[in-house]
Amino acid sequence: MTATTFLDEHARHAQPGHPERPARLEAVRDAIEADPALAALPRLDAAPAPRKALERIHFPEYLDLVEAFCESGGGDLDIDTYATPDSFEVVRQSVGNLLALVDAVMAGGADNAFALARPPGHHARPAQAMGFCLLANAAIAARHAQMEHGADRVLVIDLDVHHGNGTQECFYDDPSVLFVSSHQAEIYPGTGRLEETGAEAGEGATVNLPLPAGAGDEVAGLYRDLLPPLAARFRPNLVVLSFGADPHRLDPLAGLNMSVAGLVDTVGVIQEVADAEADGRLVVTLEGGYLPDVLAASVTAVLRRLVDPTSVIDDPFGPTSRPPIDLSPLTAAVRQRHGL
Ligand SMILES: [Zn+2]
């Protein structure tokens, strides 16, 4: 069984003209409601994330700062990250929903799950909001699974087109979390080079896959080559996936040139790895994706794949038009760097 949650009050986190806007999740909700099989998926009720869960990743002073900033009316926390008077409440509920899904998957009440989160989380640093993100959703979820459910090793994968710098930073010296991020090289936030592999005890537990612009659906093949051996070596108890739809060829914020089918194929590889190494335990949390129609088509296609791995993908936007780029040099470089 695949579980979801929907963030009912998310529209209170909004700023006119900003690409990270309520229309994103509204489009996803409409697309889910339009498909009876998806509309029937269980949606778990959840409490806002407890402070304790947030403090496992974020500094207390940072949480106090964001809360006070919102209470005093909100505004811009950095050049592209806003908060409204309600944003702290919204994001705590969003993370609470995600943690409820982690609880369900770890306790066996659900096979896998997809949290329809807003705002995204993978750029949020332990003490700094960044890149539309206030709380490090995926990192909080991974640590929650470790502390509350005894998940000794968590594999966190980041499929958003941007590097998950915040998630990486949270676990950079931590060997108990294997972080794998694929992202378009040399765009925001500028980190995620192949040479960033972790520090101290966490050396080797950060795997960056910096992709050339236009890589296209070859990304699925890259995952198929690299993820199974990485996961077999690490033996995760849980897989957390930061899913962004912004690798899609139509997304206005990047140029990776993937199709919906390519994105879902990649998630399929990740699901197979979760099946093989973690008894199928896979929790997906939504990151970016800034064209609401593409986001909705991508999220619903991923949900169908989570429900039924044999589902055939109906890609309303069609295949990529340009030929993909050969990623075998990157595959070889990652194999060498990480001893695969
Ligand atoms: Zn992104």
Tab-separated table of C-alpha atoms and ligand atoms in Angstrom:
chain	number	residue	atom	x	y	z
A	1	MET	CA	0.000	0.000	0.000
A	2	THR	CA	1.177	3.495	-0.883
A	3	ALA	CA	0.319	6.269	1.586
A	4	THR	CA	0.199	10.001	0.967
A	5	THR	CA	-0.589	13.164	2.854
A	6	PHE	CA	-1.820	16.445	1.513
A	7	LEU	CA	-0.868	19.744	3.067
A	8	ASP	CA	-4.252	21.440	3.385
A	9	GLU	CA	-3.136	24.845	4.643
A	10	HIS	CA	-0.157	25.324	2.351
A	11	ALA	CA	-1.622	28.326	0.492
A	12	ARG	CA	-0.832	30.449	3.551
A	13	HIS	CA	2.801	30.148	2.420
A	14	ALA	CA	2.845	32.314	-0.699
A	15	GLN	CA	4.497	35.380	-2.194
A	16	PRO	CA	3.156	37.057	-5.360
A	17	GLY	CA	5.315	36.350	-8.408
A	18	HIS	CA	7.450	33.693	-6.698
A	19	PRO	CA	7.884	30.397	-8.594
A	20	GLU	CA	7.443	28.335	-5.386
A	21	ARG	CA	3.731	29.006	-5.223
A	22	PRO	CA	0.511	27.331	-4.074
A	23	ALA	CA	-0.538	26.609	-7.676
A	24	ARG	CA	2.104	23.864	-7.704
A	25	LEU	CA	0.409	21.717	-5.071
A	26	GLU	CA	-3.079	22.679	-6.235
A	27	ALA	CA	-2.270	21.208	-9.646
A	28	VAL	CA	-1.010	18.037	-7.977
A	29	ARG	CA	-4.150	17.770	-5.854
A	30	ASP	CA	-6.414	18.246	-8.898
A	31	ALA	CA	-4.541	15.555	-10.842
A	32	ILE	CA	-4.794	13.111	-7.937
A	33	GLU	CA	-8.493	13.795	-7.498
A	34	ALA	CA	-9.030	13.190	-11.218
A	35	ASP	CA	-7.660	9.635	-10.961
A	36	PRO	CA	-9.918	7.390	-8.848
A	37	ALA	CA	-7.106	4.959	-8.052
A	38	LEU	CA	-4.899	7.739	-6.707
A	39	ALA	CA	-7.742	9.594	-5.009
A	40	ALA	CA	-8.448	6.400	-3.057
A	41	LEU	CA	-4.924	6.132	-1.622
A	42	PRO	CA	-4.867	6.490	2.156
A	43	ARG	CA	-3.961	9.948	3.399
A	44	LEU	CA	-2.540	9.974	6.871
A	45	ASP	CA	-3.456	12.616	9.408
A	46	ALA	CA	-0.504	14.080	11.185
A	47	ALA	CA	0.417	16.506	13.920
A	48	PRO	CA	2.891	19.327	13.238
A	49	ALA	CA	6.469	18.118	13.567
A	50	PRO	CA	7.609	18.261	17.201
A	51	ARG	CA	10.377	20.683	18.022
A	52	LYS	CA	12.554	17.736	19.077
A	53	ALA	CA	12.483	16.297	15.545
A	54	LEU	CA	13.524	19.644	14.046
A	55	GLU	CA	16.333	20.169	16.578
A	56	ARG	CA	17.967	16.915	15.519
A	57	ILE	CA	18.936	18.764	12.334
A	58	HIS	CA	18.551	22.498	12.951
A	59	PHE	CA	20.112	24.752	15.582
A	60	PRO	CA	17.541	25.895	18.193
A	61	GLU	CA	18.570	29.493	17.553
A	62	TYR	CA	17.707	29.113	13.869
A	63	LEU	CA	14.266	27.682	14.639
A	64	ASP	CA	13.640	30.551	17.071
A	65	LEU	CA	14.734	33.032	14.423
A	66	VAL	CA	12.396	31.709	11.731
A	67	GLU	CA	9.488	31.492	14.147
A	68	ALA	CA	10.054	35.040	15.389
A	69	PHE	CA	10.519	36.306	11.820
A	70	CYS	CA	7.148	34.862	10.854
A	71	GLU	CA	5.451	36.184	14.007
A	72	SER	CA	6.747	39.661	13.222
A	73	GLY	CA	5.132	39.614	9.776
A	74	GLY	CA	7.538	37.656	7.586
A	75	GLY	CA	9.359	38.893	4.497
A	76	ASP	CA	12.501	37.745	2.716
A	77	LEU	CA	14.873	35.494	4.664
A	78	ASP	CA	17.361	35.586	1.817
A	79	ILE	CA	17.394	36.712	-1.787
A	80	ASP	CA	14.948	34.033	-2.939
A	81	THR	CA	13.469	32.556	0.255
A	82	TYR	CA	10.350	34.151	1.686
A	83	ALA	CA	8.285	33.572	4.792
A	84	THR	CA	4.786	34.763	5.638
A	85	PRO	CA	3.277	35.138	9.116
A	86	ASP	CA	1.992	31.562	8.706
A	87	SER	CA	5.031	29.938	7.075
A	88	PHE	CA	6.531	28.397	10.198
A	89	GLU	CA	3.221	26.773	11.027
A	90	VAL	CA	2.812	25.536	7.441
A	91	VAL	CA	6.283	24.055	7.199
A	92	ARG	CA	6.004	22.385	10.612
A	93	GLN	CA	2.784	20.752	9.450
A	94	SER	CA	4.417	19.768	6.173
A	95	VAL	CA	7.296	18.091	7.998
A	96	GLY	CA	4.833	16.523	10.445
A	97	ASN	CA	3.045	14.928	7.490
A	98	LEU	CA	6.334	13.584	6.178
A	99	LEU	CA	7.233	12.138	9.582
A	100	ALA	CA	3.838	10.415	9.786
A	101	LEU	CA	4.656	8.703	6.503
A	102	VAL	CA	8.061	7.659	7.810
A	103	ASP	CA	6.287	6.224	10.883
A	104	ALA	CA	3.850	4.304	8.673
A	105	VAL	CA	6.535	2.873	6.410
A	106	MET	CA	8.861	1.957	9.276
A	107	ALA	CA	6.048	0.337	11.289
A	108	GLY	CA	4.786	-1.628	8.287
A	109	GLY	CA	1.479	0.198	7.934
A	110	ALA	CA	2.447	1.290	4.422
A	111	ASP	CA	4.829	-0.181	1.861
A	112	ASN	CA	5.952	3.190	0.567
A	113	ALA	CA	4.761	6.782	0.694
A	114	PHE	CA	4.848	10.185	-0.980
A	115	ALA	CA	4.656	13.402	1.063
A	116	LEU	CA	3.249	16.315	-0.937
A	117	ALA	CA	5.379	18.864	0.836
A	118	ARG	CA	5.658	22.646	0.599
A	119	PRO	CA	7.967	24.482	0.762
A	120	PRO	CA	10.781	22.216	-0.491
A	121	GLY	CA	13.593	21.428	1.932
A	122	HIS	CA	16.841	20.253	0.395
A	123	HIS	CA	18.616	23.632	0.303
A	124	ALA	CA	17.860	24.472	3.960
A	125	ARG	CA	21.020	24.379	6.039
A	126	PRO	CA	21.192	23.603	9.773
A	127	ALA	CA	21.251	27.323	10.577
A	128	GLN	CA	20.130	29.062	7.378
A	129	ALA	CA	17.092	29.233	5.103
A	130	MET	CA	18.064	28.999	1.460
A	131	GLY	CA	16.719	28.353	-2.031
A	132	PHE	CA	12.964	28.529	-1.188
A	133	CYS	CA	13.577	26.101	1.728
A	134	LEU	CA	12.941	26.725	5.429
A	135	LEU	CA	13.404	23.287	7.018
A	136	ALA	CA	15.552	20.402	5.768
A	137	ASN	CA	12.574	18.080	5.244
A	138	ALA	CA	14.399	14.981	3.958
A	139	ALA	CA	17.181	15.264	6.539
A	140	ILE	CA	14.691	15.610	9.377
A	141	ALA	CA	12.861	12.543	8.056
A	142	ALA	CA	16.042	10.475	7.843
A	143	ARG	CA	17.129	11.361	11.365
A	144	HIS	CA	13.617	10.723	12.689
A	145	ALA	CA	13.737	7.211	11.216
A	146	GLN	CA	17.058	6.633	12.937
A	147	MET	CA	16.089	8.000	16.349
A	148	GLU	CA	12.478	6.817	16.570
A	149	HIS	CA	12.574	3.596	14.571
A	150	GLY	CA	16.100	2.258	14.888
A	151	ALA	CA	16.889	2.657	11.193
A	152	ASP	CA	20.661	2.412	11.538
A	153	ARG	CA	21.432	3.302	7.943
A	154	VAL	CA	19.326	5.592	5.742
A	155	LEU	CA	19.931	6.118	2.039
A	156	VAL	CA	18.847	9.617	0.990
A	157	ILE	CA	18.608	10.186	-2.757
A	158	ASP	CA	18.061	13.610	-4.311
A	159	LEU	CA	16.610	13.621	-7.812
A	160	ASP	CA	15.810	17.347	-7.967
A	161	VAL	CA	17.672	19.196	-10.736
A	162	HIS	CA	19.433	21.325	-8.122
A	163	HIS	CA	22.066	19.979	-5.750
A	164	GLY	CA	20.716	19.126	-2.303
A	165	ASN	CA	23.364	21.157	-0.529
A	166	GLY	CA	21.401	21.406	2.707
A	167	THR	CA	20.838	17.674	3.009
A	168	GLN	CA	24.474	17.052	2.138
A	169	GLU	CA	25.662	19.443	4.830
A	170	CYS	CA	23.472	17.809	7.493
A	171	PHE	CA	25.204	14.444	7.020
A	172	TYR	CA	28.581	15.336	5.539
A	173	ASP	CA	30.590	13.712	8.350
A	174	ASP	CA	28.005	11.029	9.143
A	175	PRO	CA	28.566	7.482	7.857
A	176	SER	CA	25.050	6.379	8.886
A	177	VAL	CA	23.406	8.338	6.059
A	178	LEU	CA	24.447	7.703	2.462
A	179	PHE	CA	23.542	10.779	0.420
A	180	VAL	CA	23.316	10.451	-3.363
A	181	SER	CA	22.424	13.557	-5.376
A	182	SER	CA	22.054	13.924	-9.125
A	183	HIS	CA	21.776	17.490	-10.353
A	184	GLN	CA	22.607	19.728	-13.262
A	185	ALA	CA	26.200	20.890	-12.791
A	186	GLU	CA	27.071	24.552	-12.399
A	187	ILE	CA	23.593	25.893	-11.733
A	188	TYR	CA	22.164	26.941	-8.370
A	189	PRO	CA	23.410	26.415	-5.650
A	190	GLY	CA	26.824	25.698	-7.233
A	191	THR	CA	27.826	22.820	-4.949
A	192	GLY	CA	27.674	19.066	-5.598
A	193	ARG	CA	30.956	18.439	-7.373
A	194	LEU	CA	32.118	14.859	-7.820
A	195	GLU	CA	34.986	15.614	-5.432
A	196	GLU	CA	32.575	16.360	-2.557
A	197	THR	CA	32.479	12.884	-1.003
A	198	GLY	CA	32.056	13.519	2.735
A	199	ALA	CA	34.411	14.262	5.596
A	200	GLU	CA	35.985	12.430	8.527
A	201	ALA	CA	33.908	9.341	9.432
A	202	GLY	CA	31.507	10.269	6.629
A	203	GLU	CA	34.158	10.116	3.916
A	204	GLY	CA	32.633	8.264	0.967
A	205	ALA	CA	29.051	8.565	2.269
A	206	THR	CA	28.292	11.512	-0.012
A	207	VAL	CA	27.975	10.665	-3.707
A	208	ASN	CA	27.492	13.514	-6.143
A	209	LEU	CA	26.391	12.961	-9.734
A	210	PRO	CA	26.888	16.331	-11.465
A	211	LEU	CA	25.088	16.073	-14.799
A	212	PRO	CA	25.784	18.000	-17.974
A	213	ALA	CA	22.968	20.227	-19.237
A	214	GLY	CA	20.728	18.261	-21.584
A	215	ALA	CA	21.621	14.877	-20.061
A	216	GLY	CA	18.057	13.770	-20.721
A	217	ASP	CA	16.666	10.359	-19.847
A	218	GLU	CA	20.151	8.838	-19.757
A	219	VAL	CA	19.901	9.767	-16.076
A	220	ALA	CA	17.805	6.638	-15.516
A	221	GLY	CA	20.641	4.545	-16.948
A	222	LEU	CA	23.150	6.309	-14.728
A	223	TYR	CA	21.102	5.347	-11.674
A	224	ARG	CA	20.743	1.795	-12.984
A	225	ASP	CA	24.528	1.498	-13.269
A	226	LEU	CA	25.500	3.122	-9.990
A	227	LEU	CA	22.741	2.859	-7.403
A	228	PRO	CA	22.490	-0.944	-6.965
A	229	PRO	CA	26.176	-1.403	-6.069
A	230	LEU	CA	26.172	1.668	-3.821
A	231	ALA	CA	23.081	0.441	-1.985
A	232	ALA	CA	24.303	-3.166	-1.757
A	233	ARG	CA	27.456	-1.931	-0.050
A	234	PHE	CA	25.563	0.372	2.339
A	235	ARG	CA	22.577	-1.911	3.131
A	236	PRO	CA	20.025	0.799	4.048
A	237	ASN	CA	17.087	0.199	6.378
A	238	LEU	CA	15.119	2.951	4.645
A	239	VAL	CA	15.344	4.929	1.420
A	240	VAL	CA	14.257	8.591	1.453
A	241	LEU	CA	13.857	10.227	-1.955
A	242	SER	CA	13.869	13.988	-2.506
A	243	PHE	CA	11.853	14.161	-5.707
A	244	GLY	CA	11.799	17.272	-7.868
A	245	ALA	CA	10.067	17.547	-11.215
A	246	ASP	CA	12.439	20.306	-12.302
A	247	PRO	CA	14.747	17.964	-14.284
A	248	HIS	CA	11.883	17.961	-16.825
A	249	ARG	CA	12.704	19.511	-20.192
A	250	LEU	CA	9.969	22.152	-19.866
A	251	ASP	CA	10.924	23.359	-16.393
A	252	PRO	CA	11.738	27.076	-16.424
A	253	LEU	CA	14.509	26.914	-13.798
A	254	ALA	CA	16.959	24.446	-15.405
A	255	GLY	CA	17.907	22.563	-18.574
A	256	LEU	CA	18.357	18.877	-17.864
A	257	ASN	CA	15.957	17.798	-20.630
A	258	MET	CA	14.312	14.796	-18.979
A	259	SER	CA	10.817	13.524	-19.779
A	260	VAL	CA	8.145	12.422	-17.321
A	261	ALA	CA	8.827	8.857	-18.445
A	262	GLY	CA	12.540	9.287	-17.752
A	263	LEU	CA	11.845	10.657	-14.292
A	264	VAL	CA	9.541	7.747	-13.499
A	265	ASP	CA	12.046	5.223	-14.882
A	266	THR	CA	14.621	6.694	-12.515
A	267	VAL	CA	12.234	6.410	-9.581
A	268	GLY	CA	11.629	2.818	-10.726
A	269	VAL	CA	15.335	2.059	-10.315
A	270	ILE	CA	15.233	3.601	-6.847
A	271	GLN	CA	12.157	1.546	-5.969
A	272	GLU	CA	13.903	-1.645	-7.119
A	273	VAL	CA	16.870	-0.788	-4.921
A	274	ALA	CA	14.555	-0.135	-1.956
A	275	ASP	CA	12.924	-3.517	-2.607
A	276	ALA	CA	16.268	-5.296	-2.821
A	277	GLU	CA	17.998	-3.648	0.135
A	278	ALA	CA	15.387	-2.124	2.457
A	279	ASP	CA	12.344	-4.421	2.293
A	280	GLY	CA	10.732	-1.893	-0.034
A	281	ARG	CA	10.762	0.902	2.540
A	282	LEU	CA	10.739	4.079	0.433
A	283	VAL	CA	9.493	7.514	1.490
A	284	VAL	CA	9.359	10.225	-1.169
A	285	THR	CA	9.187	13.917	-0.323
A	286	LEU	CA	8.454	16.630	-2.852
A	287	GLU	CA	11.155	19.175	-3.626
A	288	GLY	CA	11.038	21.435	-6.722
A	289	GLY	CA	9.215	21.538	-10.037
A	290	TYR	CA	7.932	24.913	-11.123
A	291	LEU	CA	5.558	24.257	-14.007
A	292	PRO	CA	2.398	23.114	-12.215
A	293	ASP	CA	1.115	20.906	-15.066
A	294	VAL	CA	4.460	19.131	-15.426
A	295	LEU	CA	4.746	18.780	-11.671
A	296	ALA	CA	1.255	17.280	-11.433
A	297	ALA	CA	1.893	14.832	-14.285
A	298	SER	CA	5.223	13.811	-12.767
A	299	VAL	CA	3.941	13.326	-9.228
A	300	THR	CA	0.912	11.300	-10.340
A	301	ALA	CA	3.087	9.151	-12.611
A	302	VAL	CA	5.482	8.497	-9.726
A	303	LEU	CA	2.562	7.643	-7.450
A	304	ARG	CA	1.263	5.135	-10.009
A	305	ARG	CA	4.716	3.566	-10.159
A	306	LEU	CA	4.895	3.352	-6.363
A	307	VAL	CA	1.494	1.666	-6.280
A	308	ASP	CA	2.283	-0.721	-9.138
A	309	PRO	CA	5.873	-1.146	-10.404
A	310	THR	CA	4.520	-2.597	-13.663
A	311	SER	CA	2.373	0.435	-14.435
A	312	VAL	CA	2.816	1.857	-17.925
A	313	ILE	CA	3.691	5.544	-18.003
A	314	ASP	CA	1.388	7.822	-19.914
A	315	ASP	CA	3.617	10.826	-20.595
A	316	PRO	CA	1.394	13.752	-21.589
A	317	PHE	CA	4.359	15.914	-22.591
A	318	GLY	CA	6.043	13.272	-24.725
A	319	PRO	CA	9.670	12.256	-25.056
A	320	THR	CA	12.606	14.617	-25.142
A	321	SER	CA	13.282	16.178	-28.522
A	322	ARG	CA	17.056	16.477	-28.397
A	323	PRO	CA	19.294	13.396	-28.323
A	324	PRO	CA	20.541	12.503	-24.849
A	325	ILE	CA	24.134	13.025	-23.803
A	326	ASP	CA	26.425	10.048	-23.213
A	327	LEU	CA	26.936	9.794	-19.452
A	328	SER	CA	29.442	6.933	-19.518
A	329	PRO	CA	32.382	9.256	-18.656
A	330	LEU	CA	30.512	10.364	-15.514
A	331	THR	CA	29.638	6.759	-14.663
A	332	ALA	CA	33.295	5.791	-14.934
A	333	ALA	CA	34.437	8.769	-12.867
A	334	VAL	CA	31.949	7.978	-10.088
A	335	ARG	CA	32.951	4.304	-10.115
A	336	GLN	CA	36.582	5.262	-9.731
A	337	ARG	CA	35.970	7.915	-7.100
A	338	HIS	CA	33.796	5.619	-4.960
A	339	GLY	CA	35.553	2.308	-5.569
A	340	LEU	CA	32.660	0.585	-7.323
B	1	ZN	ZN	15.111	22.221	-7.730
